[in-house]
Coordinates of N, CA and C in Angstrom, one line a residue:
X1 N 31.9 -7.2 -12.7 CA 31.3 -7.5 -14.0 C 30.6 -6.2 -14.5
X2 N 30.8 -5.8 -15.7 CA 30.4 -4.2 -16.3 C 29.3 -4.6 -16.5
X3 N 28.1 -3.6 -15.9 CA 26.7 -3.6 -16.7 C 26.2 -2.8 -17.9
X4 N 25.4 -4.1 -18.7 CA 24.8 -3.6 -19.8 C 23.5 -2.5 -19.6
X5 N 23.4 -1.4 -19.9 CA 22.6 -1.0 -19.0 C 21.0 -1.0 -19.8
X6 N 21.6 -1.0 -21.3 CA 20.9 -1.3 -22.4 C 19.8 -2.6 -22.2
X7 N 20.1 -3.7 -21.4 CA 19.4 -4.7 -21.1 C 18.4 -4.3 -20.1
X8 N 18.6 -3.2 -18.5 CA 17.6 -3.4 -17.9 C 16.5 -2.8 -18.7
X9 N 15.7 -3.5 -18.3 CA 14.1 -3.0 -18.9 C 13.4 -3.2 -17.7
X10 N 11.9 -2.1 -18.3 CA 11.0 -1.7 -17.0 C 10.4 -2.4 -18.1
X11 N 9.0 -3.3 -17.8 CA 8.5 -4.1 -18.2 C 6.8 -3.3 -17.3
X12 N 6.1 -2.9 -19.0 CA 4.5 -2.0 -18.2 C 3.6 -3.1 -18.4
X13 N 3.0 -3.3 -16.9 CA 1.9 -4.2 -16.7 C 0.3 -3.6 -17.3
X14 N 0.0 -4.4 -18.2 CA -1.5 -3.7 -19.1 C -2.4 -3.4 -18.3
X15 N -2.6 -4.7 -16.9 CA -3.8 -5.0 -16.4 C -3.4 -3.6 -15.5
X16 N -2.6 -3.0 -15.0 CA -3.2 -2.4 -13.9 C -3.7 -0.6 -14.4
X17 N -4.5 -0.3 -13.8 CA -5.2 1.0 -14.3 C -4.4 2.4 -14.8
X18 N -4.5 3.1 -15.8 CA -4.3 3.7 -15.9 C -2.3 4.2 -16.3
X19 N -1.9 2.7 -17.2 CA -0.8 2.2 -17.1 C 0.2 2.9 -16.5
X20 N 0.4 2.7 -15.3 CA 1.5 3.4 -13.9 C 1.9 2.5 -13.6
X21 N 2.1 0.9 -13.9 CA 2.8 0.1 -13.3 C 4.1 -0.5 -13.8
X22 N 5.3 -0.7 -13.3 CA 5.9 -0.8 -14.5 C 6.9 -1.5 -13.4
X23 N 7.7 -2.8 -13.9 CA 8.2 -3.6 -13.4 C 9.8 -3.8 -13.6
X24 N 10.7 -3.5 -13.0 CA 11.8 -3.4 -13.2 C 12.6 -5.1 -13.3
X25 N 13.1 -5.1 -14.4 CA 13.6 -6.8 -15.0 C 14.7 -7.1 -14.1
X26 N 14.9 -7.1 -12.8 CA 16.4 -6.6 -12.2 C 16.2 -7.6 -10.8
X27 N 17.1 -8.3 -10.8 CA 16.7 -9.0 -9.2 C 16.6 -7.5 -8.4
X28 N 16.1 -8.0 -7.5 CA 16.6 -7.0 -6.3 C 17.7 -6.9 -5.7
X29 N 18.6 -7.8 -5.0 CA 19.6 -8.2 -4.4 C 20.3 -7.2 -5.7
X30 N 20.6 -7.7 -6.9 CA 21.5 -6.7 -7.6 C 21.5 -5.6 -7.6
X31 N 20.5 -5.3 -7.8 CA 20.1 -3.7 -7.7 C 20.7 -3.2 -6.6
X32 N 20.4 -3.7 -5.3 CA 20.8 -3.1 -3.8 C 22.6 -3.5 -4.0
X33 N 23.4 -4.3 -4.4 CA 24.7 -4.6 -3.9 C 25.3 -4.6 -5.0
X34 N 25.2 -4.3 -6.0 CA 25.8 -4.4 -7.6 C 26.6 -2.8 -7.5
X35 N 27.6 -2.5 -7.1 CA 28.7 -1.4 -7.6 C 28.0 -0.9 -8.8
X36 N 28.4 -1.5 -9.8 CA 27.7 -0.5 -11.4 C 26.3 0.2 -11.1
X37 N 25.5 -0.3 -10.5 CA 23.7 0.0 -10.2 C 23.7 1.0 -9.0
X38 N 24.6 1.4 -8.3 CA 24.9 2.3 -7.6 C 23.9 3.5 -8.3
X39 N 24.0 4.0 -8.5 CA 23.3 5.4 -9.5 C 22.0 4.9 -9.6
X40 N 21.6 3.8 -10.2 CA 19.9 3.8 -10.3 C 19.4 3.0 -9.1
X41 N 20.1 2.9 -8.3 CA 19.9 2.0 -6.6 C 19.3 3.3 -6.1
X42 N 19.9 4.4 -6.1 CA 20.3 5.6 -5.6 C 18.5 6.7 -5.9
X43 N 18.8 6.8 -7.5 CA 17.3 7.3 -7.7 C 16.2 6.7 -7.2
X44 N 16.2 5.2 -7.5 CA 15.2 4.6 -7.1 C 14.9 4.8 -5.9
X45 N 15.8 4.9 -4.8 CA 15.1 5.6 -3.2 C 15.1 6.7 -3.0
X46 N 15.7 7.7 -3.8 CA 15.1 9.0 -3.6 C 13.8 9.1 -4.4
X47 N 13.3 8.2 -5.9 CA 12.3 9.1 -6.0 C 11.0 8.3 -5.3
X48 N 11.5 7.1 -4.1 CA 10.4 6.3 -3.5 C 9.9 6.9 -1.8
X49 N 11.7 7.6 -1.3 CA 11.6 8.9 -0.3 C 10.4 10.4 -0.7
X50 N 10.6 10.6 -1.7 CA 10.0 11.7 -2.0 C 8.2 11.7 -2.8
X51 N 7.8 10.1 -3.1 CA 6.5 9.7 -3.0 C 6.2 10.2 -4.5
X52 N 7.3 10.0 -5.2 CA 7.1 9.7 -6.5 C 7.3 8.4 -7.3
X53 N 7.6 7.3 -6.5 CA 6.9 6.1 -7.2 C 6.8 5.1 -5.7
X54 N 5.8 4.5 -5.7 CA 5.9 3.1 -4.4 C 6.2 1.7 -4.9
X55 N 7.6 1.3 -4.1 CA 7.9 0.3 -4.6 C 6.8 -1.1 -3.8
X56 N 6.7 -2.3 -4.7 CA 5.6 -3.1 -4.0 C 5.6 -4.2 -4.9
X57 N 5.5 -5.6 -4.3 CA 5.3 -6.6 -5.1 C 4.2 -6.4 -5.9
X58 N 4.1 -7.2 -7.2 CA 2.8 -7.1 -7.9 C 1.5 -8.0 -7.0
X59 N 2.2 -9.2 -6.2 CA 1.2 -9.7 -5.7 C 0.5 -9.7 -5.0
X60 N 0.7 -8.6 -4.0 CA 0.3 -7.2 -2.9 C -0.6 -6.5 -3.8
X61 N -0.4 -5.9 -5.2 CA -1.0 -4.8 -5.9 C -2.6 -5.6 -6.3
X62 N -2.5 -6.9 -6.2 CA -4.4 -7.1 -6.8 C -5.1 -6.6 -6.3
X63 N -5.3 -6.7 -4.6 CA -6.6 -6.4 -4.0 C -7.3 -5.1 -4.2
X64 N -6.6 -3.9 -4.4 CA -6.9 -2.9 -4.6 C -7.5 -2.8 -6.0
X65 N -6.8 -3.5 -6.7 CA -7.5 -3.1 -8.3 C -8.5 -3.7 -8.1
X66 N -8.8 -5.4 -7.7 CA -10.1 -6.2 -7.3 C -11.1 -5.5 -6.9
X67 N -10.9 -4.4 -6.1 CA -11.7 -3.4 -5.2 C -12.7 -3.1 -6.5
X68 N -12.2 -2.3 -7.4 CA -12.4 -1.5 -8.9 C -13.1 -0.2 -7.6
X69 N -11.8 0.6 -7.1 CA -12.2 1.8 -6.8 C -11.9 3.1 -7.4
X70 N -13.4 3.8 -6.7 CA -13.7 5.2 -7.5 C -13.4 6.4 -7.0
X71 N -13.2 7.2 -7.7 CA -13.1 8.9 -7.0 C -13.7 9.4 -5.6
X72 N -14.9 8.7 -5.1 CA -15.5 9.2 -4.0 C -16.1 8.0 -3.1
X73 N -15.3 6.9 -3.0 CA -15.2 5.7 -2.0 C -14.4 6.5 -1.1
X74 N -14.9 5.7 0.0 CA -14.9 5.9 1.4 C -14.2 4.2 1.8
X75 N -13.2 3.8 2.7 CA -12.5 3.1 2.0 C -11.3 2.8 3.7
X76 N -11.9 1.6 3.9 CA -11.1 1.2 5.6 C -10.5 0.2 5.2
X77 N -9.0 0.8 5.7 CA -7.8 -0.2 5.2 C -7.5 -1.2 7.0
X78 N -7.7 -2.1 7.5 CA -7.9 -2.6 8.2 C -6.8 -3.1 9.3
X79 N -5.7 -3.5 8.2 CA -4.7 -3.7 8.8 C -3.6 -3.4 8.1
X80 N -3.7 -1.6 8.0 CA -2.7 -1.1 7.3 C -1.0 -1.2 6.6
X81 N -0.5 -1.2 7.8 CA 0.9 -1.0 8.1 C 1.5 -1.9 6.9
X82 N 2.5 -1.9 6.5 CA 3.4 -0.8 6.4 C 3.0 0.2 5.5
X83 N 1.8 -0.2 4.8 CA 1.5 1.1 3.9 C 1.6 1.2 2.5
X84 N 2.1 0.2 1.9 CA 1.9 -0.2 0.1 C 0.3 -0.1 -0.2
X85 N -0.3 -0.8 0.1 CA -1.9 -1.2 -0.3 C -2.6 0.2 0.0
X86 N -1.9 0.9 1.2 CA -3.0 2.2 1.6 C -2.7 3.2 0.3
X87 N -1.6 3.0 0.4 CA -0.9 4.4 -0.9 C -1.5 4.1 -2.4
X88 N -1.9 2.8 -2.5 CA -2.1 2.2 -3.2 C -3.8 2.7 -4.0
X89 N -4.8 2.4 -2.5 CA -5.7 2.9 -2.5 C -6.0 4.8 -3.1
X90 N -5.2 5.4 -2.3 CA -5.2 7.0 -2.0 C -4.6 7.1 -3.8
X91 N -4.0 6.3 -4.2 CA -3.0 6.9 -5.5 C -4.7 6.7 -6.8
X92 N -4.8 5.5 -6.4 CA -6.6 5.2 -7.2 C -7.6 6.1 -7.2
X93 N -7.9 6.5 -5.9 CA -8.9 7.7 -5.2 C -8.6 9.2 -6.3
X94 N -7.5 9.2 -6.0 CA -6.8 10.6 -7.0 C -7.4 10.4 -8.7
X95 N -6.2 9.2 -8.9 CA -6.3 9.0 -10.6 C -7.5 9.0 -10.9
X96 N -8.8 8.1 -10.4 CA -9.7 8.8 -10.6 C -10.4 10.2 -10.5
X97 N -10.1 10.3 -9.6 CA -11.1 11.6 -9.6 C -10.3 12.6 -10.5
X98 N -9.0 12.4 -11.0 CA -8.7 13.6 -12.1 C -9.4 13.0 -13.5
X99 N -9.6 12.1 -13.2 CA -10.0 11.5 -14.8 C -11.3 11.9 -15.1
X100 N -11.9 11.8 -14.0 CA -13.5 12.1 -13.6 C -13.9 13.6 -14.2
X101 N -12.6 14.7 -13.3 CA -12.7 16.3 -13.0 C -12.4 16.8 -14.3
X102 N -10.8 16.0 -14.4 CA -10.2 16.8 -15.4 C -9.3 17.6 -15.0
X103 N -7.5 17.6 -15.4 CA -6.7 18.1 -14.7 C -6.7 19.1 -14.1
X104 N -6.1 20.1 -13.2 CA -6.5 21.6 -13.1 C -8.4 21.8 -12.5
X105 N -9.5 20.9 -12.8 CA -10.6 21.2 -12.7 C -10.6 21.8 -11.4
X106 N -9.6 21.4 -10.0 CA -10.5 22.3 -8.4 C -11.2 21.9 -8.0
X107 N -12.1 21.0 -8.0 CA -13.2 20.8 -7.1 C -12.5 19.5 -5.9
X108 N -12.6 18.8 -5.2 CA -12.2 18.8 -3.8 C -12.1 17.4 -3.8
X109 N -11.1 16.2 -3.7 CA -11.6 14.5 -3.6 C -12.2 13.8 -3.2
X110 N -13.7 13.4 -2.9 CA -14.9 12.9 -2.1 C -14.1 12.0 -1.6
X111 N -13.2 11.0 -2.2 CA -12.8 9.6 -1.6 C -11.6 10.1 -0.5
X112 N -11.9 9.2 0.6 CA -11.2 8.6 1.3 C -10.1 7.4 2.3
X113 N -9.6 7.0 2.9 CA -9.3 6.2 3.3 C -8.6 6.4 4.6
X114 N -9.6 5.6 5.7 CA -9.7 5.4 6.9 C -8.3 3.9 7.0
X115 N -7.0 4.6 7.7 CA -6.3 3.3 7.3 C -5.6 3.0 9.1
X116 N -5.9 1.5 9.3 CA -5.9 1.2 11.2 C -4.6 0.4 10.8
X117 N -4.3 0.2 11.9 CA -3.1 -1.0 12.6 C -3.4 -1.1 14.3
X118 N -3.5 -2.1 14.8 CA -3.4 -2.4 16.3 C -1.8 -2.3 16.8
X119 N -0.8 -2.0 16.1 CA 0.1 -1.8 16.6 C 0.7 -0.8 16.6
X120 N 1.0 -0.4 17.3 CA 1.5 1.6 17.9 C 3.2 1.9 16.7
X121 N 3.7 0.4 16.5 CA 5.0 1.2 15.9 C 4.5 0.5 14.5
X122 N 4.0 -0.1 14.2 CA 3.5 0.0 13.0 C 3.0 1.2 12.5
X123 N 2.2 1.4 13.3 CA 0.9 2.5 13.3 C 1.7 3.8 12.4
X124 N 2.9 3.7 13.7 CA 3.4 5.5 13.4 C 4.5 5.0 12.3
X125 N 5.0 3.9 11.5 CA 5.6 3.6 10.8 C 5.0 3.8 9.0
X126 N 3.4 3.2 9.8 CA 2.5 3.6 8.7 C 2.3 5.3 8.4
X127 N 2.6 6.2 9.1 CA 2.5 7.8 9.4 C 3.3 7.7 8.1
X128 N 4.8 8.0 8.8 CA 5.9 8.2 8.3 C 5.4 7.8 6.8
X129 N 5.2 6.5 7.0 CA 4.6 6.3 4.4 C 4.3 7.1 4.5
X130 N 2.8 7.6 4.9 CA 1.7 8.3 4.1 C 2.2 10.0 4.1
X131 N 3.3 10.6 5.1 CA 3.6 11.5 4.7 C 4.5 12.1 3.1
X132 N 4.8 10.8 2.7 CA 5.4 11.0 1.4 C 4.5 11.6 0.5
X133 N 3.3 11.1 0.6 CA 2.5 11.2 -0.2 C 1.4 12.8 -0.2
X134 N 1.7 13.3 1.1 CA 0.7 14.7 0.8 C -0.4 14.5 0.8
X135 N -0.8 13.9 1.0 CA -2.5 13.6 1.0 C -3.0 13.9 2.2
X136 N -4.5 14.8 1.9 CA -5.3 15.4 3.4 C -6.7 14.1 3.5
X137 N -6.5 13.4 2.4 CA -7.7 12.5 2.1 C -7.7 10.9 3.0
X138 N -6.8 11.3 4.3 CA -6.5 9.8 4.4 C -6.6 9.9 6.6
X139 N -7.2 9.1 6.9 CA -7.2 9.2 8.6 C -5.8 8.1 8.9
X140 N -5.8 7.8 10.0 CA -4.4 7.2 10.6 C -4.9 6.9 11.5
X141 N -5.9 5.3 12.4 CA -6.1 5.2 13.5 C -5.1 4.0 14.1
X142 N -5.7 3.8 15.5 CA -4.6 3.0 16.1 C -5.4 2.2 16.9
X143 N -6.0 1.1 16.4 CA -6.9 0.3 17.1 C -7.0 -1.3 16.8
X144 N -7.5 -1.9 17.5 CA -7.7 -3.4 17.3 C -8.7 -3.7 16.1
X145 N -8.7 -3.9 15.3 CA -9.7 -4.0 14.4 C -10.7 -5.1 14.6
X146 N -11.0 -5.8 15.3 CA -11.6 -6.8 15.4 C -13.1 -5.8 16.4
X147 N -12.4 -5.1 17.0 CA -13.5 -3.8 17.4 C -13.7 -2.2 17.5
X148 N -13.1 -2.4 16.0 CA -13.1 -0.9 15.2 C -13.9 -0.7 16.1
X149 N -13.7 0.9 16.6 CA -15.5 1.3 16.5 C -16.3 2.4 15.3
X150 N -17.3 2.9 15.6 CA -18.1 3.3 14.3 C -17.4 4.7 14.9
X151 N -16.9 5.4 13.3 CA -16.7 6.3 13.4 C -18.0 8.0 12.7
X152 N -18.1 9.0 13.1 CA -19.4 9.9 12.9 C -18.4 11.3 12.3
X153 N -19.4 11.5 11.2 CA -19.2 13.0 10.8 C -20.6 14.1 10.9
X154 N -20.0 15.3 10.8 CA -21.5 16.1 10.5 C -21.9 16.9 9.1
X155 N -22.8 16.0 9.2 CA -23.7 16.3 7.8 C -24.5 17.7 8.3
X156 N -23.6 18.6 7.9 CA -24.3 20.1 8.1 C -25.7 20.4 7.2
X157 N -25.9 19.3 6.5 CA -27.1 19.7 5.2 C -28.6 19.6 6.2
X158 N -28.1 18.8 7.1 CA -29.0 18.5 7.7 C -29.3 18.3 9.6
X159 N -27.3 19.1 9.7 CA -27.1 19.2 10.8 C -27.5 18.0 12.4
X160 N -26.8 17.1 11.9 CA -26.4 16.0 12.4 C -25.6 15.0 12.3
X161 N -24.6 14.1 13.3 CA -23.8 13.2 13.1 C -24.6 12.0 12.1
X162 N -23.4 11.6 11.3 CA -24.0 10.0 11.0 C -22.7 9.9 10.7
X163 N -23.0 8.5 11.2 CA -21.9 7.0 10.9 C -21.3 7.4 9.3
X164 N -20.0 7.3 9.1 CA -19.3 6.6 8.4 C -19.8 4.9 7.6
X165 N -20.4 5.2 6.8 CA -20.1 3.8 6.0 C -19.2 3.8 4.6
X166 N -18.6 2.7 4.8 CA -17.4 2.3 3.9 C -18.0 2.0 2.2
X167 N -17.6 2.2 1.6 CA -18.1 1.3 0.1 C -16.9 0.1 0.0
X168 N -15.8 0.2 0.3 CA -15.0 -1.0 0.4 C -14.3 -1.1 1.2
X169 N -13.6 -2.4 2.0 CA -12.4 -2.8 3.5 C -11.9 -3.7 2.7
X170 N -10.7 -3.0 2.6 CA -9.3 -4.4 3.1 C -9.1 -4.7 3.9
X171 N -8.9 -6.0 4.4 CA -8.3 -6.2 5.8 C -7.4 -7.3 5.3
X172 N -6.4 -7.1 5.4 CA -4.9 -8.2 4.7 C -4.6 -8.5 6.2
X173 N -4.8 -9.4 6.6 CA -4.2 -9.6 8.5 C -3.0 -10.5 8.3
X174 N -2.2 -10.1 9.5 CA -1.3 -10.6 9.7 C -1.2 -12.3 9.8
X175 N 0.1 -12.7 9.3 CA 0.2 -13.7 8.6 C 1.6 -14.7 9.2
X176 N 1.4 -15.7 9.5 CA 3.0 -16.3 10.1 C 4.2 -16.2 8.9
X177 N 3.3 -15.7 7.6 CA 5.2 -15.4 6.6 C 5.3 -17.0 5.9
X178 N 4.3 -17.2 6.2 CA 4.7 -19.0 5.1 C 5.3 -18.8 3.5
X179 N 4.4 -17.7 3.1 CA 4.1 -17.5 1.6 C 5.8 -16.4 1.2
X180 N 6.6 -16.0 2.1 CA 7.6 -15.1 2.2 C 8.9 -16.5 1.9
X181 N 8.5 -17.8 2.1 CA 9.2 -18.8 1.8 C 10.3 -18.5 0.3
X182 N 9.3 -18.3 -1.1 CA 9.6 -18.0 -2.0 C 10.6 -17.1 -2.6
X183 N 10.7 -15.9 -1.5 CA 11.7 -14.9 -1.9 C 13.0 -14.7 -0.9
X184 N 12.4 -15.5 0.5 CA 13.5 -15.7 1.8 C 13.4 -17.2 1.8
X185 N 14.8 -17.5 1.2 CA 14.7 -19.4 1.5 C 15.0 -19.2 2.8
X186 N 15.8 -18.3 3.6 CA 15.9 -19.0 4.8 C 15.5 -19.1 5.8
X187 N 13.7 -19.1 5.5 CA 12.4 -18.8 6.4 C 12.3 -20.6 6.4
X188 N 13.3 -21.2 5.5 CA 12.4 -22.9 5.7 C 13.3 -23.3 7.2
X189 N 14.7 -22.6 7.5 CA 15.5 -22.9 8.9 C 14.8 -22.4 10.0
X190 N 14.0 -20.8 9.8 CA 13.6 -20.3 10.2 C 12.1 -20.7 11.4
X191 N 11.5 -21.2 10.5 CA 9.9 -21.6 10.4 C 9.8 -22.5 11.9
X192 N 9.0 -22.1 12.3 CA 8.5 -22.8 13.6 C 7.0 -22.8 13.9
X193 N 6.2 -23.8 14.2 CA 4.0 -23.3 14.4 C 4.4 -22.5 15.5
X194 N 5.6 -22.0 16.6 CA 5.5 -20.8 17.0 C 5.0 -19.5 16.6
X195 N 5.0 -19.1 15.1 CA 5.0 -17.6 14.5 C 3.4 -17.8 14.3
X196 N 2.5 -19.3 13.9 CA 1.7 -18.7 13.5 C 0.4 -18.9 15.3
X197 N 1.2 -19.6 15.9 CA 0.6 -20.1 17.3 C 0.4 -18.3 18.2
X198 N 1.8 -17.3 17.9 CA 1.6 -16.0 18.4 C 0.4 -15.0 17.6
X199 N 0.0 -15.4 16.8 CA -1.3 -14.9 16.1 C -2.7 -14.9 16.7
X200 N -3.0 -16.6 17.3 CA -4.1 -17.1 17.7 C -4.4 -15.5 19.1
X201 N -3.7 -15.3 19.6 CA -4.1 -14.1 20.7 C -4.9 -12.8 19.6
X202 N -4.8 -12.2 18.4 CA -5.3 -11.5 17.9 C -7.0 -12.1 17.7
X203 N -7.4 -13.4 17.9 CA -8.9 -13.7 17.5 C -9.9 -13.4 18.7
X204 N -11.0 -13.7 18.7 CA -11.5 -12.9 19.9 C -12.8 -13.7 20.3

């Protein structure tokens, strides 16, 4: 079947900041296995390879805006992985602070983000994202979050360690996938209190 190409539309969401969101009218499944969409299947992962746009449900995208974060938050993403929400954060940290500086202005990005996973191939899976992105503003730990520990810098003004405190944490924790029902029907064959019973070991 020949596509109209004139029909797809990007569809720009108002609410989110700084209008950079923009919603492609296109199942997915087409997109990925449609012969004609070949070509814009194609850009679309090179320009999401090269960390010029992240692809990500809208419903994933609230927490961060909820945050309402600034140029120089400091900012622990909890249970990282795969890395939409963190990129998400770091891409806000930026927008602001150019909006703040002013393009070209140079001066250096106060904000942060400290982003964990307890799981080692997550962890380095979450690497791999954030290297699309270039960013020197962002740490990568690999720990149980339930007993982060406190992390210290030196305040040379006054020449001593102090603790890290956050101005905001996500922590999106892992989940048995109930709510993945909606876009995978075949999570209802699937589904067993097994997935969410292998959870109960992460409490403490």
């Amino acid at each position: 079947m020949p596509i109209d190409y004139d029909k797809i539309k990007m569809d720009l969401k108002s609410f989110y900041p700084h209008d950079t969101l923009f919603e492609m009218m296109l199942p997915r499944e087409m997109l990925k296995k449609n012969v004609g969409l070949k070509k814009i299947h194609k850009l679309v992962m090179q320009m999401a390879d090269s960390g010029m746009i992240t692809r990500q449900e809208i419903v994933s995208m609230m927490p961060p805006i909820l945050l309402d974060v600034k140029s120089d938050h400091a900012i622990l993403d909890m249970c990282a992985a795969p890395g939409s929400k963190t990129a998400q954060l770091l891409e806000l940290i930026q927008a602001n602070h150019t909006l703040d500086n002013g393009i070209g202005n140079g001066e250096p990005v106060k904000g942060f983000v400290v982003a964990n996973d307890a799981d080692p191939k997550r962890a380095f899976m979450l690497t791999h994202q954030m290297n699309r992105l270039n960013a020197a503003n962002i740490v990568i730990t690999n720990h149980n979050a339930q007993v982060f520990p406190d992390l210290f810098f030196k305040d040379c003004a006054i020449g001593e360690d102090k603790r890290v405190r956050y101005d905001r944490i996500v922590c999106d924790v892992p989940c048995s996938s109930d709510a993945a029902i909606r876009k995978i029907p075949t999570k209802w064959q699937e589904w067993g209190t097994k997935g969410g019973q292998s959870l109960h070991a992460l409490q403490i």
